[in-house]
XYZ file of C-alpha atoms in Angstrom:
663
model
C 278.609 42.374 83.832
C 280.860 39.640 85.203
C 284.463 39.781 84.088
C 285.103 36.122 84.917
C 282.567 33.730 83.467
C 284.042 30.265 83.758
C 282.909 26.866 82.602
C 282.943 24.443 85.536
C 284.452 21.805 83.254
C 287.370 23.942 82.148
C 287.953 25.307 85.622
C 288.259 21.780 86.988
C 290.482 20.827 84.087
C 292.858 23.680 84.760
C 292.793 23.043 88.501
C 293.864 19.497 87.750
C 296.642 20.840 85.540
C 298.123 22.875 88.364
C 297.954 19.965 90.762
C 299.549 17.780 88.107
C 302.540 20.054 87.729
C 303.267 19.842 91.448
C 302.732 16.104 91.411
C 304.910 15.507 88.353
C 307.757 17.585 89.727
C 307.656 15.590 92.948
C 307.856 12.330 91.048
C 311.045 13.325 89.221
C 314.465 12.016 90.080
C 317.163 14.267 91.504
C 318.216 16.989 89.089
C 320.949 15.827 86.792
C 322.482 17.141 83.597
C 323.321 13.592 82.512
C 320.532 11.988 80.518
C 319.799 8.342 81.105
C 319.829 6.250 77.932
C 316.334 5.469 76.683
C 314.837 2.216 77.799
C 314.669 -0.290 74.953
C 311.179 -0.394 73.498
C 309.096 -3.416 74.445
C 309.210 -6.279 71.992
C 305.636 -5.438 71.022
C 305.539 -1.686 70.597
C 304.738 0.873 67.923
C 307.116 3.736 67.173
C 306.140 7.134 65.742
C 308.986 8.529 63.611
C 306.572 11.239 62.419
C 306.537 12.580 65.974
C 310.172 13.736 65.900
C 310.303 17.450 65.039
C 312.436 18.541 62.093
C 314.535 20.780 64.342
C 315.586 17.897 66.628
C 318.866 16.904 64.996
C 322.507 16.487 65.875
C 323.440 19.915 64.488
C 320.984 21.723 66.771
C 321.524 19.636 69.902
C 322.830 21.714 72.812
C 322.847 19.249 75.699
C 320.751 17.202 78.079
C 317.797 18.603 80.023
C 317.542 18.064 83.750
C 315.817 14.766 84.360
C 313.165 16.317 86.606
C 312.216 19.063 84.135
C 308.485 18.901 83.476
C 307.410 18.723 79.823
C 303.930 18.953 78.353
C 302.939 16.096 76.071
C 299.969 15.370 73.878
C 298.749 12.152 72.305
C 296.534 12.453 69.234
C 294.113 9.676 68.325
C 293.052 8.351 64.948
C 289.515 9.073 63.857
C 287.387 5.979 63.404
C 286.703 7.006 59.798
C 289.030 9.731 58.551
C 287.758 9.553 54.979
C 284.189 9.797 56.200
C 285.022 12.760 58.456
C 286.576 14.608 55.531
C 283.606 13.783 53.297
C 281.220 15.098 55.931
C 283.213 18.303 56.450
C 283.402 18.871 52.691
C 279.762 18.034 52.092
C 278.212 20.339 54.677
C 280.489 23.199 53.566
C 280.337 23.000 49.748
C 277.565 24.681 47.713
C 275.729 22.165 45.559
C 276.407 19.231 47.841
C 273.391 17.165 48.887
C 274.346 17.678 52.519
C 275.251 21.369 52.246
C 274.429 23.159 55.506
C 273.305 19.956 57.258
C 275.702 20.373 60.147
C 276.249 17.734 62.796
C 275.807 18.345 66.483
C 278.903 17.835 68.623
C 277.498 14.573 69.957
C 276.685 13.290 66.463
C 280.229 13.991 65.346
C 281.737 12.381 68.441
C 279.504 9.305 68.137
C 280.429 8.882 64.466
C 284.098 9.795 64.152
C 285.811 10.214 67.539
C 287.816 7.340 69.024
C 285.807 5.119 71.319
C 285.678 5.795 75.025
C 287.326 2.436 75.710
C 290.213 3.254 73.372
C 290.650 6.666 74.923
C 290.477 5.355 78.484
C 293.071 2.666 77.791
C 295.634 5.277 76.727
C 294.804 7.610 79.616
C 295.156 4.757 82.101
C 298.504 3.759 80.584
C 299.788 7.338 80.873
C 298.774 7.405 84.528
C 300.528 4.097 85.124
C 303.712 5.684 83.783
C 303.495 8.503 86.313
C 302.116 11.117 83.923
C 299.695 13.760 85.174
C 296.645 14.163 82.934
C 295.952 17.858 82.339
C 293.298 17.819 79.610
C 290.726 15.347 78.306
C 288.257 16.926 75.843
C 284.791 15.476 75.373
C 285.679 14.806 71.735
C 288.429 12.379 72.844
C 290.594 13.584 69.955
C 293.688 13.916 72.142
C 294.886 13.861 75.718
C 297.196 16.478 77.230
C 299.578 15.351 79.964
C 302.723 16.393 81.803
C 305.671 14.366 82.956
C 309.302 14.766 83.811
C 312.024 14.135 81.248
C 312.905 10.925 83.095
C 309.301 9.719 83.040
C 308.857 10.514 79.345
C 312.114 8.800 78.395
C 311.079 5.670 80.263
C 307.464 5.585 79.102
C 308.082 6.319 75.422
C 311.489 4.645 75.048
C 313.085 7.809 73.740
C 315.743 10.299 74.809
C 314.711 13.888 75.408
C 317.425 16.388 74.487
C 317.893 20.161 74.398
C 317.880 21.751 70.960
C 318.351 25.269 69.670
C 315.529 26.451 67.398
C 314.214 29.896 66.501
C 316.330 31.531 69.176
C 315.018 29.268 71.943
C 316.200 26.163 73.737
C 313.556 23.477 73.313
C 313.239 19.946 74.625
C 312.472 17.275 72.070
C 312.944 13.553 71.425
C 316.136 12.371 69.732
C 314.480 9.120 68.674
C 310.977 8.155 67.706
C 308.733 7.773 70.760
C 306.895 4.490 71.027
C 303.890 3.099 72.887
C 302.713 -0.450 73.666
C 301.449 -2.178 70.543
C 297.986 -2.740 71.996
C 297.544 1.049 72.126
C 299.317 1.914 68.907
C 296.557 1.282 66.389
C 294.371 3.929 68.012
C 297.090 6.565 68.276
C 297.943 8.911 65.426
C 300.870 10.693 66.990
C 302.800 11.420 70.166
C 303.958 14.968 70.943
C 306.661 15.087 73.607
C 308.500 18.167 72.363
C 308.166 21.860 73.208
C 307.717 23.092 69.653
C 304.055 23.986 70.186
C 305.120 26.361 72.953
C 306.518 28.659 70.258
C 302.960 29.440 69.202
C 302.828 33.210 69.319
C 300.450 36.123 68.764
C 300.725 37.519 65.244
C 300.575 41.241 65.957
C 302.975 44.089 65.318
C 303.360 47.757 66.165
C 305.216 50.472 64.264
C 307.957 50.231 66.908
C 308.229 46.422 66.860
C 311.883 45.443 66.903
C 313.135 48.926 67.750
C 315.640 49.183 70.603
C 316.594 52.184 72.666
C 320.111 53.590 72.199
C 322.685 53.485 74.970
C 321.862 55.749 77.912
C 324.770 58.016 76.981
C 323.255 58.615 73.570
C 320.012 60.573 73.786
C 317.384 59.978 71.121
C 317.826 62.513 68.346
C 315.658 61.651 65.320
C 316.931 63.161 62.069
C 313.507 64.772 61.820
C 310.190 64.592 63.652
C 307.460 62.591 61.927
C 304.038 62.913 63.603
C 301.414 60.266 62.941
C 298.238 60.966 60.965
C 294.626 60.232 61.853
C 293.852 59.451 58.212
C 295.752 58.962 54.969
C 297.580 62.086 53.898
C 296.512 64.240 56.858
C 300.165 65.068 57.564
C 303.264 64.835 55.417
C 307.014 64.798 55.946
C 309.858 65.857 53.692
C 312.421 63.103 53.170
C 315.213 62.606 50.652
C 313.926 62.125 47.125
C 312.445 58.699 46.389
C 310.041 57.458 43.744
C 309.903 60.884 42.141
C 308.936 62.894 45.237
C 310.299 64.291 48.486
C 306.917 64.589 50.242
C 305.432 61.512 51.889
C 302.319 60.918 53.981
C 303.090 60.009 57.583
C 302.120 56.717 59.163
C 298.646 56.260 60.672
C 298.194 56.695 64.441
C 295.499 54.013 64.344
C 292.202 53.896 62.485
C 288.941 54.016 64.443
C 285.859 51.791 64.172
C 284.096 54.555 62.241
C 286.836 54.592 59.630
C 287.057 50.810 59.280
C 283.301 50.283 59.156
C 283.210 52.838 56.363
C 286.244 51.498 54.492
C 284.937 47.930 54.460
C 281.293 48.768 53.817
C 279.548 47.937 57.076
C 278.239 51.482 57.398
C 278.226 54.634 55.231
C 281.423 56.651 55.474
C 281.531 58.758 58.614
C 278.988 56.673 60.550
C 278.960 53.657 62.856
C 276.328 50.938 62.668
C 275.879 50.144 66.355
C 273.472 47.290 65.520
C 275.963 45.403 63.329
C 276.294 41.766 64.361
C 273.192 41.658 66.546
C 272.250 38.113 67.537
C 275.678 36.676 66.690
C 278.495 35.431 68.890
C 282.179 35.524 67.978
C 284.509 33.333 69.998
C 288.131 34.387 70.472
C 290.965 32.090 71.557
C 294.300 33.208 72.979
C 296.597 32.117 75.782
C 296.081 33.389 79.343
C 293.729 36.287 80.130
C 293.894 40.028 80.610
C 292.810 41.059 84.128
C 291.395 44.352 82.831
C 289.791 43.399 79.523
C 286.251 44.555 80.308
C 287.107 47.936 81.782
C 289.746 48.500 79.101
C 287.276 47.732 76.316
C 284.677 50.028 77.836
C 287.180 52.872 78.236
C 288.305 52.372 74.634
C 284.707 52.162 73.399
C 283.752 55.448 75.051
C 286.620 57.152 73.235
C 286.096 55.357 69.922
C 282.491 56.067 69.018
C 281.037 52.629 69.771
C 278.755 51.538 72.628
C 280.313 50.083 75.736
C 279.806 46.378 76.330
C 276.277 45.615 77.431
C 275.586 43.323 80.364
C 276.595 39.756 79.457
C 277.765 40.824 75.985
C 281.269 39.711 76.921
C 281.884 36.391 78.655
C 285.037 34.424 79.190
C 286.138 30.930 80.124
C 289.634 31.229 81.517
C 291.948 29.460 83.970
C 292.788 31.001 87.284
C 295.962 33.031 86.794
C 297.704 30.832 89.362
C 297.293 27.964 86.907
C 299.102 29.606 83.983
C 301.830 27.270 82.705
C 304.933 27.529 80.470
C 304.892 31.308 80.698
C 308.501 31.893 79.661
C 308.378 29.965 76.384
C 304.869 31.260 75.710
C 305.987 34.918 76.017
C 304.271 35.561 79.352
C 300.710 36.809 79.994
C 301.892 40.330 79.140
C 302.899 39.059 75.703
C 299.323 37.928 75.019
C 297.429 40.783 76.699
C 297.742 43.121 73.724
C 296.558 40.285 71.486
C 293.427 39.604 73.504
C 292.704 43.336 73.659
C 293.193 43.712 69.910
C 290.928 40.763 69.150
C 288.135 41.912 71.429
C 288.264 45.571 70.386
C 288.519 44.691 66.688
C 285.399 42.510 66.856
C 283.531 45.039 68.987
C 284.478 47.891 66.677
C 283.303 46.136 63.499
C 280.293 44.338 65.013
C 279.316 46.392 68.095
C 276.139 44.392 68.783
C 277.718 40.930 68.553
C 278.382 38.929 71.702
C 281.963 37.931 72.419
C 283.127 34.743 74.111
C 286.791 34.679 75.080
C 288.319 31.278 75.888
C 291.867 31.422 77.216
C 294.379 28.597 77.258
C 296.461 27.886 80.337
C 299.472 27.963 78.000
C 300.167 28.373 74.288
C 300.411 24.638 73.592
C 297.874 22.038 74.633
C 295.989 24.796 76.445
C 294.957 26.317 73.096
C 293.692 22.929 71.906
C 291.631 22.569 75.077
C 290.226 26.060 74.564
C 289.182 25.138 71.027
C 287.619 21.861 72.154
C 285.679 23.677 74.874
C 284.003 25.706 72.121
C 283.487 22.843 69.675
C 282.349 20.199 72.156
C 279.738 22.588 73.548
C 279.015 24.334 70.228
C 279.406 27.634 72.048
C 279.845 29.710 68.864
C 279.908 29.227 65.098
C 282.651 31.806 64.385
C 286.053 31.493 66.077
C 288.897 34.000 65.662
C 292.432 32.684 66.243
C 295.167 35.323 65.970
C 298.169 33.105 66.599
C 300.344 30.633 64.760
C 303.418 28.451 64.745
C 306.710 29.163 63.017
C 305.861 27.868 59.563
C 304.847 24.213 59.532
C 307.830 23.261 61.727
C 305.850 20.817 63.827
C 306.031 17.019 63.652
C 303.895 15.580 60.850
C 301.814 13.590 63.338
C 301.042 16.757 65.294
C 299.863 18.554 62.149
C 297.508 15.696 61.295
C 296.221 15.511 64.851
C 295.463 19.230 64.824
C 293.674 18.865 61.488
C 291.238 16.443 63.135
C 290.102 19.291 65.393
C 289.512 21.452 62.310
C 287.492 18.638 60.707
C 285.228 18.565 63.744
C 284.674 22.310 63.470
C 283.787 22.157 59.770
C 281.348 19.284 60.278
C 279.593 21.228 63.043
C 279.293 24.395 60.940
C 281.898 26.318 62.929
C 284.102 28.674 60.929
C 287.694 28.814 62.176
C 289.607 31.953 61.157
C 293.395 31.946 61.598
C 295.862 34.762 60.999
C 298.375 33.904 58.273
C 301.379 35.239 60.193
C 303.593 38.324 60.198
C 306.938 36.960 59.000
C 306.246 36.670 55.292
C 307.557 33.415 53.844
C 309.430 32.549 57.129
C 312.766 32.185 55.302
C 314.402 34.510 57.829
C 313.358 32.201 60.689
C 313.516 28.763 59.086
C 315.946 29.082 56.197
C 313.249 27.879 53.794
C 309.847 29.138 52.682
C 306.817 27.930 54.600
C 303.305 29.153 55.390
C 302.400 29.278 59.062
C 300.285 26.565 60.636
C 297.384 26.440 61.536
C 296.565 28.871 58.709
C 297.875 26.280 56.225
C 295.280 23.688 57.277
C 292.762 23.009 54.468
C 289.850 23.228 56.934
C 290.388 26.738 58.285
C 290.081 30.166 56.686
C 293.511 31.797 56.551
C 293.430 35.588 56.718
C 296.270 37.506 55.086
C 297.104 41.180 55.344
C 296.884 44.510 53.555
C 297.965 48.109 54.018
C 294.926 50.387 53.973
C 294.574 54.025 52.984
C 291.337 55.520 54.321
C 290.084 59.088 54.429
C 289.049 61.081 57.474
C 285.482 59.726 57.333
C 286.566 56.204 56.449
C 286.197 56.608 52.702
C 288.186 53.878 50.977
C 291.196 55.093 48.992
C 293.302 52.012 48.226
C 294.936 48.877 49.605
C 298.227 47.166 48.896
C 299.532 43.838 50.099
C 301.093 44.053 53.545
C 304.817 43.736 53.132
C 306.984 46.301 54.903
C 310.443 47.225 53.636
C 312.159 50.095 55.454
C 315.192 52.236 54.810
C 316.710 54.542 57.413
C 317.133 58.246 56.881
C 320.549 59.407 58.142
C 322.738 62.511 57.835
C 325.760 62.232 55.575
C 329.164 63.786 56.314
C 327.841 67.231 55.385
C 324.714 66.906 57.509
C 322.418 66.413 54.533
C 319.776 63.705 54.984
C 320.192 60.653 52.757
C 319.060 57.041 52.738
C 321.353 54.577 54.486
C 321.105 52.146 51.573
C 319.178 51.257 48.465
C 315.389 51.430 48.373
C 313.008 49.996 49.357
C 315.336 48.691 52.066
C 315.379 45.470 54.123
C 312.200 43.460 54.613
C 310.816 44.111 58.109
C 307.577 42.123 58.296
C 304.551 41.218 56.229
C 301.652 38.841 55.789
C 302.398 35.133 55.914
C 301.384 32.738 53.198
C 302.640 30.382 50.541
C 302.481 26.762 49.519
C 302.134 24.041 52.142
C 304.659 21.220 52.195
C 302.200 18.986 54.034
C 298.608 19.460 52.893
C 297.298 18.583 49.435
C 295.365 21.126 47.413
C 291.722 21.243 48.542
C 289.084 21.027 45.830
C 287.832 24.548 46.519
C 291.180 26.051 45.421
C 291.386 24.179 42.122
C 290.873 26.509 39.179
C 291.365 29.639 41.296
C 294.874 29.254 42.690
C 297.425 29.209 39.847
C 298.778 25.706 39.332
C 302.315 27.118 39.169
C 301.860 28.391 42.712
C 299.958 25.457 44.203
C 301.917 22.577 42.673
C 299.225 20.284 43.991
C 299.255 21.675 47.542
C 297.217 23.940 49.774
C 298.122 27.619 49.440
C 297.313 30.284 52.004
C 295.850 32.790 52.714
C 292.234 32.674 51.533
C 291.159 36.294 52.124
C 292.750 39.353 53.713
C 292.110 42.530 55.638
C 294.004 45.386 57.277
C 297.238 44.244 58.953
C 299.960 46.843 58.359
C 300.842 48.486 61.716
C 301.831 51.670 59.848
C 298.189 51.907 58.727
C 296.902 50.090 61.794
C 294.110 50.140 64.348
C 293.882 52.079 67.599
C 293.354 49.967 70.708
C 293.522 50.842 74.395
C 294.470 48.823 77.471
C 296.199 48.835 80.851
C 299.432 46.886 80.226
C 300.538 44.155 82.602
C 303.650 45.319 84.437
C 304.182 42.210 86.591
C 303.547 38.782 85.054
C 303.588 36.999 88.393
C 300.725 38.891 90.043
C 299.272 40.452 86.846
C 299.674 43.978 88.119
C 298.745 46.530 85.471
C 299.803 50.064 84.624
C 297.872 53.072 83.384
C 295.447 52.823 80.485
C 296.908 54.020 77.186
C 296.098 53.943 73.485
C 298.322 52.206 70.958
C 298.440 51.754 67.199
C 298.754 48.085 66.290
C 298.490 45.753 63.331
C 299.547 42.322 62.128
C 297.378 39.584 60.696
C 296.185 39.378 64.301
C 294.126 42.426 63.340
C 293.033 41.117 59.944
C 291.687 37.887 61.481
C 289.147 39.338 63.975
C 288.135 42.038 61.464
C 287.229 39.283 59.000
C 285.484 37.175 61.650
C 283.447 40.225 62.652
C 282.429 40.878 59.045
C 281.217 37.292 58.790
C 279.185 37.802 61.968
C 277.580 40.889 60.434
C 276.774 38.893 57.285
C 275.218 36.092 59.336
C 273.136 38.622 61.248
C 271.835 40.182 58.025
C 271.155 36.907 56.229
C 269.956 34.795 59.133
C 272.254 32.005 57.904
C 275.213 30.145 59.406
C 278.201 30.300 57.079
C 280.251 27.617 58.838
C 283.569 26.678 57.234
C 283.655 29.458 54.670
C 286.358 28.514 52.173
C 284.248 26.616 49.615
C 281.762 29.492 49.491
C 284.517 32.137 49.514
C 286.111 30.638 46.415
C 282.759 30.003 44.732
C 281.658 33.604 45.325
C 285.001 34.949 44.113
C 284.827 32.856 40.943
C 281.342 34.208 40.256
C 282.616 37.791 40.296
C 282.557 38.554 43.990
C 282.701 41.957 45.640
C 286.069 41.303 47.258
C 288.732 43.870 46.403
C 291.414 42.364 44.222
C 294.668 43.647 45.709
C 297.225 44.112 42.935
C 300.642 45.788 42.755
C 300.166 49.565 42.864
C 300.855 51.512 39.692
C 303.037 53.868 41.715
C 305.144 53.001 44.768
C 303.371 53.588 48.088
C 305.350 54.608 51.162
C 304.990 56.503 54.439
C 307.368 58.342 56.750
C 307.931 57.098 60.305
C 310.120 58.091 63.269
C 310.515 55.722 66.213
C 310.212 57.235 69.680
C 312.139 54.224 71.019
C 315.236 54.134 68.812
C 315.123 57.616 67.337
C 315.413 56.170 63.839
C 313.524 57.734 60.958
C 312.444 55.523 58.050
C 310.855 55.585 54.668
C 308.450 52.664 54.966
C 307.656 50.990 51.644
C 304.497 48.948 51.092
C 303.754 45.809 49.060
C 307.234 44.278 49.548
C 306.460 40.942 51.217
C 309.578 38.728 51.173
C 309.133 36.213 48.322
C 305.337 36.509 48.413
C 303.704 38.763 45.838
C 300.364 40.367 45.094
C 298.942 39.766 41.625
C 295.644 40.033 39.744
C 293.311 37.320 40.978
C 294.516 34.957 43.684
C 297.882 35.642 45.323
C 299.767 34.337 48.370
C 299.660 37.654 50.264
C 295.944 38.509 50.111
C 294.212 35.345 48.850
C 291.225 36.027 46.596
C 291.299 39.620 47.839
C 290.439 41.995 50.631
C 287.262 41.157 52.556
C 284.427 43.652 52.181
C 281.045 43.433 53.845
C 279.434 43.129 50.418
C 281.597 40.088 49.719
C 280.772 38.578 53.122
C 277.091 39.025 52.264
C 277.642 37.224 48.945
C 279.291 34.331 50.787
C 276.300 34.130 53.143
C 273.869 34.319 50.215
C 275.250 31.075 48.777
C 273.680 29.206 51.696
């Protein structure tokens, strides 16, 4: 079984990217902290004010970037018929439509809606004439990815790149609207010359996320030892009185495939269906690539009650590790390795017979777009799991619309895109205002929210709550008696993303299901949900990268993990199982998800629990002990029917089968 299965096209594309970086750096002027004023735009030019990110303002400006700093850019093109593309995507995806299920081939979609080759070539040639290095040109011609120095970008786009502080990072972005020659402008939807997309991050979490070790002079001394449990209620811990009790179940070490297959109805409790997903392929997109993914998955499988990967069951299209770009802003290959492992082992655990195609981006910006286009332009799979997202919708408006064009292509081709809804709740803590994460907020993807799951030893389903973690520390008082450090349930730690979009209008499939008071005429996410809480998480295993330069790895180890990064591939895998059973292609699932839910679907409606649910947890990193409360997700709330934490409800295999049956 080959570990590296590469597409010649993508390999050449990434090779060109690496050469371009060297070339672009050589073309830059001498390093200088003094920015040159932008060149005045030509008398006949078109400016794109919608390409200036919201965070690029005078209050966040921190200085001038070096003129020879290389920045990734992306130009998005207008579709030839945007209204027609939307009508096609809606028609093939909506039950009752005359064109329902009549998906287009990639070439049909490109021939009908993509910009013309001449239009595309004119922009590419202009970029080259300005000294830019072209690093990605998808067959769909929806966008072009390029790299240039700050000096080159300022001159070409008549703007002024500046340094800005946003979300704890220093990012380069334009102070003024970039512009292009007028003869190109009509074909171009937007110009991205900022680094905001490089904040795209995996949406996973562990019980110890955010914990820090105490000073070396202060050894870890937890107030009490709290061992993890293999199933709900296996072990308990005595904590100070809360919610009418002093005895609490301990957090879950990590559920197994047997338990999750049983809890979500793929197999009878206590068993594993090793044939689930046969004949289906699930594609997974992340940045970079784990050097040990195949052997790690096989080691994990042998210990987790599922078959090891069969020959050619796992394939990947990835750049050479020497071609990885923007590693610091993108959180390094080690920051994505756990994500790739989680995605692969979640799909393999729920659908052990399904094939898996992993497509890795050379970075977390344009590289992810190129990975998606590789799948769509070749129709390499009809289910794609994407466990990553931006910080809210804090991207330029033109970028959001350009990305939506990619989602329209997927829907028209009958490819279901599943995106995790995020792990920061309403994002107020990061942005100062409430916002759902993009791309989960796009109307043409299925956004997967999160739950906390209680399952028995054999996987018998006990209950679910919305994933929203509030924690309060347990500390000794002046007499040595254990007390809570503050009021309960304590500060919000993390939880499923969701909420009302500020950009996208309400899609027809949500009308009548999403409360009007919540939607206010806009798209609301998520659509469905699955297990995400790391305190009731999933057990994975991998050999962690210990050196990001040479991708050296350490010893294999198991880890409990969660986040909507877990919920997303679990849901994608359930859809693969439903397609295998029904022999049908579900495609973009939202219209059928909402139709099935309205007809009395078998999804589990996640509502506020009648009695508070909480677990005990002690961190081996910080030594802190917590009472971890559930169903406390920032300003997002579970409710009967649709809610902005779990969507229409928790995905079960019976519900996935109902969605497939509508085809």
